[in-house]
Amino acid sequence: MIKKFRLGNPFNTEAVVSEIKLSGLKSFPLTLSEGEKTVIKFSLDNDDMIFGLGETVRGINKRGWIYESWCSDETNHTEDKRSLYGAHNFIVVNGGEKFGLFVDFPSKIEWDLGYRNPDEAVIEIYGKDADIYYISGESEIDIVKQFRKIIGKSYIPPLWAFGYQQSCWGYAKQEDFVNVRENHKKNNLPLDCIYMDIDYMERFKDFTVNKELFPDFKAFVDEMKENNIHLIPIIDAGVKKEKGYFVYEEGHEKGYFCTDKDGNEFECGVWPGIVGLPDFLNKDARRWFGSKYKALTDMGIDGFWNDMNEPAIFYSVNGLEKAFKKLDEIKSKEVDIWGFFESKNAVLGVQNSMEDYSSFYHNADGKKICHKDVHNIYGAFMTKAAGEYFEEEFGKEQKLIFSRASYIGAHRTSGIWFGDNFSWWEHILLNLKMLPSVNMCGFLYCGADLGGFNNHATRDLLLRWLALGVFTPLMRNHRALGTRAQEAYQFGDCKDFADVLAVRYRLIPYIYSTFRRCSENGDMMFKPLAFEYPEDKVAREVEDQLMLGEECMIAPVYEQNKSGRNVYLPEDMTFVKLSGENVTKKEMKKGLHYVEISLNEVPLFIKNGKNIKLSKPALNTAKLDTENLENLL
Ligand code: GLC
């Protein structure tokens, strides 16, 4: 059962699509106090667990840390952090009483889940206007399904978006893309998409293509498509301020950019230099920005990734001026060690500063709203601009679109990726842990940068990471400029990579049908073991294995120099190792086991009495036979 409580006059975030009658605040089942901040409290028993919050650091069980809902351009996904790119304000508490809580509020929320006091959860909402949903149910998944019903069905991309995808910040010329395609082909490595990072544009201007690099872009897109490769360009939130640039001029003329307190366009620096931030909270501006994607869909492009939309602000013109002033001040005195730290902080503090987020404004239906009060829906509304345009123009399931920043509600029109991780072993595990949490919040089309974005990947890290990636709907290898090349053909003999990637294509029919079912009935593709085996004390605490669909359990290797791993079977299962076209099977009893897994193998566990169907491997989804499937067991 869902109860909705309203405080003040909340901003419509468009997260919930069902009409739910309001309940009186007196019947709110948890402690609630109103004031400048709204505070919700509830006590925690020893065994209580808390799930949810979507894209965040740390465990599947969120208890014992303090998180913040504040969409952040945060590249260091370390466990001291409190927020990443998304604001996913939904938790499920599994205690004596099971309940779900969704705080529909577009600005900052602090979730102290037993951090200051281990026996208490304290949720501080930074404002007076919010809708709060309290959901009671029989089980965790029952609560999740009720929630998913009111937020609407999850976005479904085209089937080819389930193929393997290669990306790299640094591919620029046509030849780079052709090389990637040919090297995959030559080495028997499947591939469906190649990503175009910011360098394809003309001076990082959205919806433009650098003509020197791509003299006939449409012909190039067509040629790639003939080879069954989709090119997926990036779109950034900031629009370069430049005279004569059609997007900027149109937006400027129509007043579609965010403004400062005096009504002048707010100016900040991102990749293109000084940009205007489109006002995605203004319905007309949102439609306008969405329609700009046409410049690229007209060229045959059918997929996009939206970036820097928290929004990321490297600096604002004002912020930079202030920092320089501060440095001059420090310089004019004798600089000691504290002066050094002061200078350092003055410079670092310029990026993504709260002062900047508090100093620009939106025009939402004629109402002037300070950005900081609606910060968490900015990126979501950018991506909805695109998603809504695609649905209107081309129909559902025709275009691939996913975003870095997100808020619940955007899951109906797009997917997400987990941003700038590192080529660290621990980030394989973080990737796994985020999956059920984002699924709870409706985001099904998701995945991490496989192989890691920052830092340098090794052959074994990439293979192990891909062996997890074969199960995630978005399976994309992406890395940052200046890091070690990590395409599957960069590490000598490609056979092991071909074996792992072939498994992905064998699994696509299963992953795709599971995905569709989960979108349709509000289920999670990936569940913590605790959801399925609540009575099993060991299973409840497992954080490095997940249940997949209704049939499987996954348990990837996520440590270096390991020839296998320990795995806990919460029931009797068949242990399967998939590699290329090979399948080995072994029946195993409930309990703890050590299993050996080579670098070219993908481990999978099938529940007793269940089975899944596999296709033959293929080099891309266009060549995949999704009709003639064979039983795995
Ligand atoms: C951001 C994105 C990353 C991209 C880079 C350059 O850091 O998260 O994926 O490669 O910008 O566009």
XYZ file of C-alpha atoms and ligand atoms in Angstrom:
645
model
C 0.000 0.000 0.000
C 1.236 3.471 -0.885
C 0.560 6.576 1.148
C 1.434 9.999 -0.167
C 2.149 12.942 2.105
C 2.567 16.501 0.939
C 4.579 19.209 2.627
C 4.093 22.772 1.394
C 3.897 23.309 -2.322
C 6.359 20.949 -4.033
C 7.892 21.491 -7.462
C 6.624 18.973 -10.011
C 9.657 16.772 -10.695
C 7.601 14.501 -13.005
C 8.941 11.462 -11.131
C 5.543 9.950 -10.331
C 2.970 9.311 -13.029
C 0.086 7.869 -10.967
C -2.478 9.951 -9.166
C -2.337 9.089 -5.481
C -4.687 10.604 -2.990
C -3.010 12.596 -0.225
C -2.970 11.311 3.338
C -2.966 13.659 6.306
C 0.448 14.295 7.826
C -0.878 13.118 11.182
C -0.909 9.576 9.863
C 2.755 9.675 8.707
C 4.173 6.474 10.216
C 7.696 7.792 10.977
C 8.871 10.768 13.029
C 8.641 13.918 10.978
C 9.549 17.466 11.918
C 9.017 20.540 9.835
C 11.108 23.706 9.762
C 13.710 25.250 7.447
C 14.652 21.626 6.811
C 12.243 18.720 6.960
C 13.573 15.860 9.053
C 12.395 12.245 8.998
C 13.677 9.823 11.618
C 13.210 6.160 12.342
C 15.016 3.746 14.598
C 17.045 0.800 13.374
C 17.201 -2.608 14.982
C 20.403 -4.639 14.910
C 19.345 -6.759 11.947
C 17.710 -4.032 9.842
C 19.083 -3.472 6.387
C 18.564 -0.529 4.044
C 18.604 -0.859 0.261
C 18.370 1.691 -2.509
C 19.641 5.209 -3.243
C 20.575 4.111 -6.766
C 23.920 5.306 -8.009
C 26.089 5.712 -4.907
C 29.334 4.431 -3.441
C 29.675 1.676 -0.812
C 27.559 -1.394 -0.240
C 24.294 -2.889 -1.390
C 23.162 -2.546 2.219
C 23.453 1.229 2.648
C 23.370 1.148 6.416
C 26.189 2.804 8.367
C 27.100 5.699 6.098
C 25.862 9.148 5.240
C 24.768 9.823 1.672
C 23.633 12.970 -0.066
C 21.244 13.372 -2.922
C 23.114 15.995 -4.919
C 23.970 15.278 -8.549
C 27.731 15.684 -8.623
C 30.402 15.716 -11.285
C 32.455 13.444 -9.027
C 35.235 11.556 -10.687
C 36.652 9.898 -7.569
C 34.239 7.117 -6.706
C 35.866 6.367 -3.383
C 34.073 5.318 -0.242
C 34.532 8.672 1.499
C 32.168 10.260 -1.025
C 28.524 10.971 -0.316
C 27.106 11.465 -3.787
C 27.746 10.657 -7.407
C 25.934 11.790 -10.578
C 22.370 10.718 -9.843
C 19.816 11.635 -7.173
C 17.755 8.510 -6.572
C 15.754 9.207 -3.435
C 14.247 5.797 -2.825
C 15.079 3.331 -0.046
C 13.608 0.070 1.196
C 14.037 -0.756 4.844
C 14.019 -4.416 5.664
C 13.437 -4.716 9.365
C 10.759 -6.040 11.654
C 8.520 -3.881 9.534
C 9.372 -3.600 5.861
C 8.737 -0.300 4.128
C 9.842 1.855 1.235
C 10.336 5.594 1.293
C 10.517 7.911 -1.693
C 11.290 11.555 -1.079
C 10.275 13.485 -4.159
C 12.289 16.644 -3.742
C 14.560 18.250 -6.357
C 17.277 19.682 -4.117
C 19.656 18.346 -1.504
C 18.758 15.542 0.899
C 21.075 14.083 3.494
C 20.538 10.410 4.332
C 22.236 9.538 7.597
C 21.563 5.807 7.666
C 23.073 4.964 11.028
C 26.230 7.079 10.660
C 26.013 9.489 13.592
C 23.931 7.113 15.641
C 24.082 3.466 14.508
C 20.554 2.836 15.788
C 18.842 5.630 13.926
C 18.227 6.852 10.400
C 17.892 10.614 9.981
C 16.838 12.023 6.632
C 17.232 15.774 6.255
C 15.417 17.348 3.368
C 16.850 20.795 2.606
C 13.517 22.537 2.208
C 9.877 22.701 3.203
C 8.187 21.539 0.009
C 8.255 17.847 -0.795
C 6.096 14.841 -1.564
C 6.871 11.821 0.541
C 5.680 8.338 -0.328
C 5.542 5.601 2.273
C 5.128 2.126 0.825
C 4.354 -0.936 2.882
C 4.467 -4.414 1.447
C 5.048 -8.096 2.006
C 8.601 -8.227 0.750
C 11.339 -5.980 -0.579
C 10.488 -6.816 -4.175
C 6.788 -6.264 -3.555
C 7.623 -2.756 -2.275
C 9.907 -2.089 -5.234
C 7.209 -3.222 -7.676
C 4.605 -0.959 -6.095
C 7.035 1.947 -6.354
C 7.964 1.161 -9.935
C 4.289 1.094 -10.831
C 3.765 4.701 -9.746
C 6.898 5.984 -11.501
C 6.050 4.328 -14.809
C 7.722 1.787 -17.063
C 11.425 1.843 -17.737
C 12.896 2.947 -21.051
C 13.615 0.218 -23.613
C 16.376 0.898 -26.149
C 16.633 -0.793 -29.549
C 17.982 -4.361 -29.541
C 21.324 -3.351 -31.064
C 22.024 -1.312 -27.916
C 22.520 -4.675 -26.168
C 25.512 -5.412 -28.368
C 29.103 -4.761 -27.321
C 30.173 -1.123 -27.558
C 33.580 0.526 -27.758
C 34.348 4.044 -26.652
C 37.378 6.205 -25.947
C 37.818 9.871 -25.286
C 40.379 10.545 -27.977
C 38.893 8.976 -31.118
C 38.733 11.960 -33.433
C 39.273 11.308 -37.117
C 37.308 8.966 -39.357
C 40.294 6.696 -39.525
C 40.199 6.168 -35.729
C 36.665 4.822 -35.964
C 37.420 2.677 -38.984
C 40.455 1.222 -37.183
C 38.346 0.246 -34.198
C 35.808 -1.412 -36.470
C 38.396 -3.258 -38.546
C 40.455 -4.404 -35.578
C 37.404 -5.924 -33.962
C 36.440 -7.640 -37.188
C 39.936 -8.903 -37.894
C 40.249 -10.435 -34.449
C 36.819 -12.036 -34.364
C 35.660 -9.587 -31.695
C 31.973 -8.665 -31.922
C 30.942 -5.007 -31.941
C 27.731 -3.001 -32.436
C 28.572 0.600 -31.515
C 31.476 3.002 -31.490
C 31.199 6.164 -29.425
C 32.093 9.647 -30.509
C 33.394 11.685 -27.595
C 33.681 15.489 -27.665
C 36.331 15.603 -30.390
C 33.896 14.937 -33.255
C 32.368 18.365 -32.755
C 33.471 21.680 -34.074
C 35.149 23.282 -31.032
C 32.955 21.221 -28.688
C 29.744 22.820 -29.948
C 26.689 20.602 -29.488
C 24.945 19.426 -32.670
C 27.872 20.347 -34.904
C 30.334 18.036 -36.645
C 33.918 19.028 -37.417
C 33.951 19.246 -41.210
C 37.696 18.843 -41.499
C 37.555 15.520 -39.684
C 34.314 14.405 -41.345
C 33.998 15.975 -44.808
C 30.822 13.977 -45.528
C 29.480 12.913 -42.157
C 26.253 11.386 -43.443
C 28.133 9.190 -45.898
C 30.434 8.110 -43.066
C 27.531 7.247 -40.760
C 25.956 5.259 -43.618
C 29.176 3.417 -44.355
C 29.499 2.450 -40.697
C 25.883 1.275 -40.657
C 26.482 -0.856 -43.728
C 29.133 -2.516 -41.587
C 26.552 -2.885 -38.791
C 28.203 -0.276 -36.580
C 26.189 2.492 -34.934
C 28.062 5.710 -34.176
C 26.964 7.244 -30.874
C 27.887 10.929 -30.380
C 28.073 12.698 -27.035
C 25.983 15.791 -26.254
C 27.059 18.050 -23.393
C 24.723 20.275 -21.399
C 26.557 23.578 -21.913
C 26.084 25.431 -25.207
C 29.126 27.383 -26.387
C 28.556 31.113 -26.404
C 29.645 32.057 -29.862
C 28.336 34.538 -32.369
C 26.952 32.838 -35.445
C 26.615 29.414 -33.801
C 22.996 28.457 -34.549
C 22.212 26.725 -31.258
C 23.564 29.552 -29.148
C 21.956 32.290 -31.250
C 18.523 30.652 -31.248
C 18.641 29.950 -27.527
C 19.850 33.460 -26.802
C 17.176 35.095 -28.889
C 14.413 33.078 -27.280
C 15.733 33.565 -23.741
C 16.255 29.826 -23.232
C 19.411 30.015 -21.099
C 19.640 30.215 -17.316
C 20.209 33.704 -16.001
C 21.912 35.377 -13.056
C 19.960 37.346 -10.467
C 19.858 40.398 -12.753
C 18.469 38.470 -15.690
C 21.741 38.278 -17.670
C 22.778 34.916 -19.115
C 24.751 32.966 -16.542
C 28.251 32.287 -17.861
C 30.419 29.360 -16.926
C 33.278 27.364 -18.373
C 33.087 23.733 -19.491
C 34.841 21.937 -22.435
C 33.822 24.490 -25.105
C 34.961 27.460 -22.984
C 32.252 29.862 -21.864
C 28.792 28.323 -22.235
C 25.162 29.138 -21.605
C 23.211 26.510 -19.660
C 19.940 25.707 -21.415
C 17.011 26.102 -19.050
C 15.614 22.568 -19.192
C 13.004 23.495 -16.586
C 11.415 25.832 -19.084
C 9.074 23.635 -21.137
C 9.646 25.565 -24.363
C 13.410 25.511 -23.941
C 13.265 21.779 -23.243
C 11.320 21.081 -26.417
C 13.618 23.344 -28.372
C 16.766 21.593 -27.132
C 15.217 18.171 -27.792
C 14.475 19.147 -31.378
C 18.136 20.104 -31.953
C 19.096 16.412 -31.975
C 17.530 16.405 -35.421
C 20.753 17.922 -36.799
C 22.367 14.537 -36.110
C 19.430 12.156 -36.579
C 19.137 13.646 -40.075
C 22.654 12.337 -40.675
C 21.564 8.818 -39.733
C 22.657 8.933 -36.081
C 20.401 6.816 -33.864
C 21.995 6.937 -30.428
C 23.369 9.544 -28.015
C 24.929 9.916 -24.573
C 24.237 13.096 -22.624
C 27.057 14.317 -20.446
C 28.152 17.064 -18.027
C 24.534 17.588 -17.085
C 24.655 17.705 -13.274
C 25.468 20.395 -14.552
C 29.257 20.210 -14.300
C 30.740 23.692 -13.957
C 34.536 23.881 -14.221
C 34.359 27.548 -13.307
C 32.039 30.498 -13.482
C 33.311 33.843 -14.669
C 32.581 35.310 -11.236
C 34.026 32.365 -9.339
C 37.284 32.521 -11.259
C 37.608 36.267 -10.718
C 37.127 35.786 -6.988
C 39.748 33.028 -6.854
C 42.289 35.182 -8.696
C 41.596 38.033 -6.303
C 42.165 35.716 -3.375
C 45.472 34.546 -4.871
C 46.596 38.157 -5.335
C 45.715 38.833 -1.725
C 47.727 35.848 -0.518
C 50.632 36.770 -2.794
C 50.768 40.283 -1.422
C 51.619 38.823 1.990
C 54.472 36.488 2.859
C 53.262 33.042 1.767
C 53.618 30.383 4.443
C 52.359 26.820 4.413
C 48.811 27.966 5.301
C 48.939 30.480 2.512
C 49.821 27.603 0.203
C 46.795 25.568 1.320
C 44.573 28.610 1.126
C 45.685 29.175 -2.475
C 45.133 25.555 -3.345
C 41.631 25.566 -1.865
C 40.795 28.859 -3.552
C 41.595 27.293 -6.927
C 40.001 23.876 -6.315
C 36.891 25.437 -4.817
C 36.069 27.091 -8.125
C 34.825 23.828 -9.676
C 31.175 22.798 -9.138
C 30.796 25.297 -6.301
C 27.664 25.693 -4.256
C 28.090 29.439 -4.674
C 27.675 29.036 -8.434
C 24.737 26.662 -8.106
C 23.104 29.278 -5.889
C 23.667 32.115 -8.295
C 21.695 31.206 -11.389
C 18.012 30.912 -12.109
C 15.421 29.011 -14.099
C 12.195 30.180 -15.597
C 9.824 27.301 -14.906
C 6.362 28.109 -16.253
C 7.010 31.802 -15.673
C 8.309 31.267 -12.144
C 11.870 32.304 -11.321
C 13.556 29.508 -9.378
C 17.083 29.411 -8.007
C 19.039 26.518 -9.494
C 20.158 25.106 -6.156
C 16.502 24.472 -5.263
C 15.983 22.239 -8.310
C 19.555 21.103 -8.963
C 18.852 17.379 -8.966
C 16.434 17.410 -11.880
C 18.530 19.471 -14.305
C 20.290 16.569 -16.029
C 17.189 14.403 -15.903
C 15.208 17.094 -17.710
C 17.962 17.510 -20.297
C 17.784 13.833 -21.113
C 14.007 13.807 -21.060
C 14.148 16.621 -23.636
C 15.915 14.219 -25.972
C 13.935 11.106 -25.008
C 10.592 12.863 -25.460
C 11.646 14.244 -28.824
C 12.730 10.803 -30.031
C 9.483 9.156 -28.929
C 7.396 11.831 -30.601
C 9.408 11.914 -33.782
C 10.396 8.276 -34.255
C 8.247 6.227 -31.868
C 9.297 4.158 -28.870
C 12.375 1.943 -28.787
C 13.947 3.512 -31.853
C 16.822 5.502 -30.391
C 19.500 4.833 -27.822
C 19.823 7.549 -25.205
C 21.466 7.565 -21.810
C 22.698 10.169 -19.428
C 25.254 10.819 -16.724
C 23.086 12.865 -14.331
C 19.644 11.554 -13.472
C 16.631 11.718 -11.200
C 13.863 9.151 -10.900
C 11.408 9.772 -13.745
C 14.152 10.017 -16.365
C 14.176 6.198 -16.300
C 11.049 6.321 -18.519
C 12.877 7.922 -21.435
C 16.529 6.975 -21.023
C 19.216 4.913 -19.397
C 22.266 5.962 -17.380
C 25.930 5.100 -17.174
C 27.899 5.237 -13.971
C 30.361 7.952 -14.963
C 34.091 8.299 -14.551
C 35.274 5.262 -12.602
C 38.891 4.035 -12.436
C 40.694 0.997 -13.822
C 40.664 -0.406 -10.317
C 39.665 -3.910 -9.278
C 37.464 -2.503 -6.545
C 35.460 -0.672 -9.178
C 34.380 -3.975 -10.699
C 32.756 -4.694 -7.374
C 31.297 -1.183 -7.127
C 29.815 -1.703 -10.596
C 28.117 -4.885 -9.351
C 26.795 -3.262 -6.182
C 25.190 -0.352 -8.006
C 23.157 -2.581 -10.297
C 20.357 -3.623 -7.908
C 20.217 -0.152 -6.347
C 19.625 1.618 -9.655
C 17.198 -1.100 -10.789
C 15.089 -0.405 -7.709
C 14.801 3.199 -8.909
C 13.664 2.228 -12.400
C 16.973 2.518 -14.250
C 17.312 -0.732 -16.153
C 19.420 0.311 -19.122
C 22.679 0.951 -17.311
C 26.311 0.001 -17.030
C 29.749 1.200 -15.977
C 32.760 2.096 -18.111
C 34.151 -1.413 -18.520
C 37.903 -1.552 -18.076
C 37.678 1.690 -16.122
C 37.659 5.292 -17.338
C 40.549 6.872 -15.419
C 43.915 5.264 -14.886
C 45.473 2.368 -16.793
C 43.784 -0.966 -17.407
C 45.532 -4.318 -17.477
C 44.611 -7.304 -19.618
C 43.313 -9.375 -16.713
C 41.305 -6.461 -15.274
C 39.547 -5.885 -18.572
C 38.765 -9.574 -19.049
C 37.340 -9.940 -15.551
C 35.362 -6.731 -15.905
C 33.944 -7.821 -19.265
C 32.879 -11.084 -17.625
C 30.603 -8.968 -15.415
C 29.714 -6.625 -18.282
C 28.305 -9.479 -20.381
C 25.285 -9.330 -18.046
C 24.727 -5.550 -17.907
C 22.300 -4.102 -20.464
C 24.783 -1.381 -21.432
C 28.054 -3.163 -22.213
C 30.519 -0.417 -23.064
C 34.295 -0.279 -22.813
C 35.270 3.395 -22.307
C 38.406 5.195 -21.162
C 39.782 8.672 -20.669
C 42.175 10.583 -22.861
C 45.781 9.751 -22.022
C 45.123 6.385 -20.397
C 46.448 3.054 -21.675
C 44.636 1.794 -24.759
C 42.046 -0.771 -23.677
C 40.186 -1.960 -26.738
C 39.872 -5.741 -26.591
C 42.552 -6.088 -29.308
C 45.235 -4.069 -27.484
C 46.579 -6.849 -25.286
C 48.186 -9.250 -27.723
C 46.363 -12.516 -28.340
C 42.650 -11.708 -28.664
C 41.304 -15.225 -28.227
C 40.339 -14.799 -24.546
C 38.498 -11.569 -25.348
C 36.720 -13.188 -28.289
C 35.616 -16.010 -25.956
C 34.153 -13.620 -23.381
C 32.486 -11.303 -25.912
C 30.964 -14.279 -27.744
C 29.205 -15.144 -24.474
C 27.546 -11.740 -24.472
C 26.020 -12.415 -27.877
C 24.927 -15.901 -26.827
C 23.154 -14.286 -23.860
C 21.523 -11.359 -25.665
C 18.153 -13.089 -26.237
C 17.971 -13.937 -22.533
C 19.169 -10.522 -21.334
C 16.876 -8.690 -23.724
C 13.756 -10.689 -22.838
C 14.522 -10.374 -19.113
C 15.014 -6.644 -19.599
C 11.649 -6.266 -21.371
C 9.864 -8.282 -18.724
C 11.395 -6.187 -15.942
C 10.399 -2.971 -17.686
C 6.867 -4.275 -18.188
C 6.194 -5.518 -14.665
C 8.440 -3.261 -12.596
C 10.821 -6.042 -11.658
C 14.561 -5.731 -11.065
C 16.983 -7.462 -13.430
C 19.555 -7.649 -10.663
C 18.531 -8.346 -7.087
C 20.553 -8.636 -3.903
C 20.503 -12.210 -2.565
C 18.789 -10.762 0.518
C 15.662 -10.091 -1.579
C 15.276 -13.728 -2.584
C 16.560 -15.523 0.499
C 15.495 -13.272 3.381
C 15.609 -16.125 5.879
C 19.130 -17.181 4.954
C 21.560 -15.363 7.262
C 24.545 -15.869 4.975
C 22.733 -14.925 1.761
C 21.380 -11.747 3.337
C 24.872 -10.347 3.706
C 26.376 -11.371 0.374
C 27.595 -8.245 -1.439
C 29.625 -9.707 -4.292
C 27.028 -11.882 -6.011
C 23.655 -10.947 -7.492
C 20.523 -12.703 -8.600
C 19.882 -12.145 -12.318
C 16.353 -12.460 -13.682
C 14.315 -15.327 -12.259
C 16.769 -18.034 -13.197
C 20.351 -17.091 -12.432
C 22.956 -15.910 -9.996
C 26.143 -14.118 -11.044
C 29.446 -14.084 -9.157
C 32.288 -12.501 -11.124
C 35.959 -12.558 -10.154
C 36.960 -9.050 -9.070
C 40.462 -9.473 -7.656
C 43.793 -9.609 -9.418
C 45.886 -12.782 -9.608
C 42.976 -15.019 -8.653
C 42.218 -18.198 -10.551
C 38.764 -18.412 -9.016
C 36.693 -17.245 -6.097
C 34.574 -18.276 -3.173
C 30.895 -18.317 -3.840
C 27.867 -18.900 -1.652
C 24.996 -20.927 -3.098
C 21.743 -20.110 -1.279
C 20.179 -23.240 -2.825
C 21.302 -26.128 -5.023
C 22.375 -24.752 -8.388
C 24.132 -25.724 -11.596
C 27.460 -23.972 -11.982
C 28.043 -23.117 -15.619
C 31.156 -21.746 -17.277
C 30.653 -20.147 -20.659
C 33.514 -19.452 -23.009
C 33.060 -18.904 -26.746
C 30.763 -21.735 -27.762
C 31.913 -23.953 -24.896
C 29.782 -24.682 -21.895
C 30.855 -26.690 -18.854
C 28.308 -27.626 -16.196
C 28.484 -28.896 -12.665
C 25.692 -29.451 -10.168
C 26.411 -27.998 -6.770
C 24.787 -28.155 -3.368
C 23.655 -25.202 -1.306
C 26.567 -23.778 0.729
C 30.043 -22.337 0.362
C 32.244 -23.393 -2.528
C 35.482 -22.392 -4.178
C 35.159 -22.329 -7.960
C 37.935 -22.004 -10.520
C 37.368 -19.546 -13.329
C 39.870 -18.857 -16.106
C 40.286 -15.447 -17.682
C 38.346 -16.484 -20.782
C 35.376 -17.906 -18.860
C 32.139 -16.331 -17.697
C 30.729 -17.963 -14.552
C 26.972 -18.311 -14.135
C 24.795 -20.222 -11.677
C 21.385 -21.580 -12.644
C 18.732 -22.195 -9.993
C 17.372 -25.661 -9.508
C 14.610 -26.434 -12.001
C 15.358 -23.368 -14.138
C 16.958 -23.015 -17.524
C 17.793 -20.285 -19.995
C 18.127 -20.186 -23.753
C 21.218 -19.218 -25.701
C 21.736 -18.143 -29.267
C 24.731 -18.938 -31.431
C 27.471 -16.292 -31.135
C 27.518 -13.508 -33.736
C 29.784 -10.613 -34.628
C 26.971 -8.092 -34.199
C 23.277 -8.029 -33.352
C 22.284 -7.662 -37.016
C 23.740 -11.122 -37.583
C 22.351 -12.610 -34.380
C 19.832 -15.401 -34.849
C 17.303 -14.714 -32.095
C 14.873 -17.388 -33.331
C 16.786 -20.640 -33.151
C 17.827 -20.833 -29.530
C 19.156 -23.755 -27.556
C 18.713 -24.648 -23.921
C 21.727 -23.957 -21.748
C 21.060 -27.008 -19.570
C 33.265 13.287 -18.847
C 32.516 11.991 -19.117
C 33.427 11.041 -19.878
C 33.895 11.705 -21.164
C 34.601 13.016 -20.851
C 34.956 13.807 -22.106
O 34.310 13.079 -17.968
O 32.049 11.416 -17.946
O 32.750 9.846 -20.156
O 34.757 10.852 -21.847
O 33.761 13.834 -20.058
O 33.846 14.116 -22.846
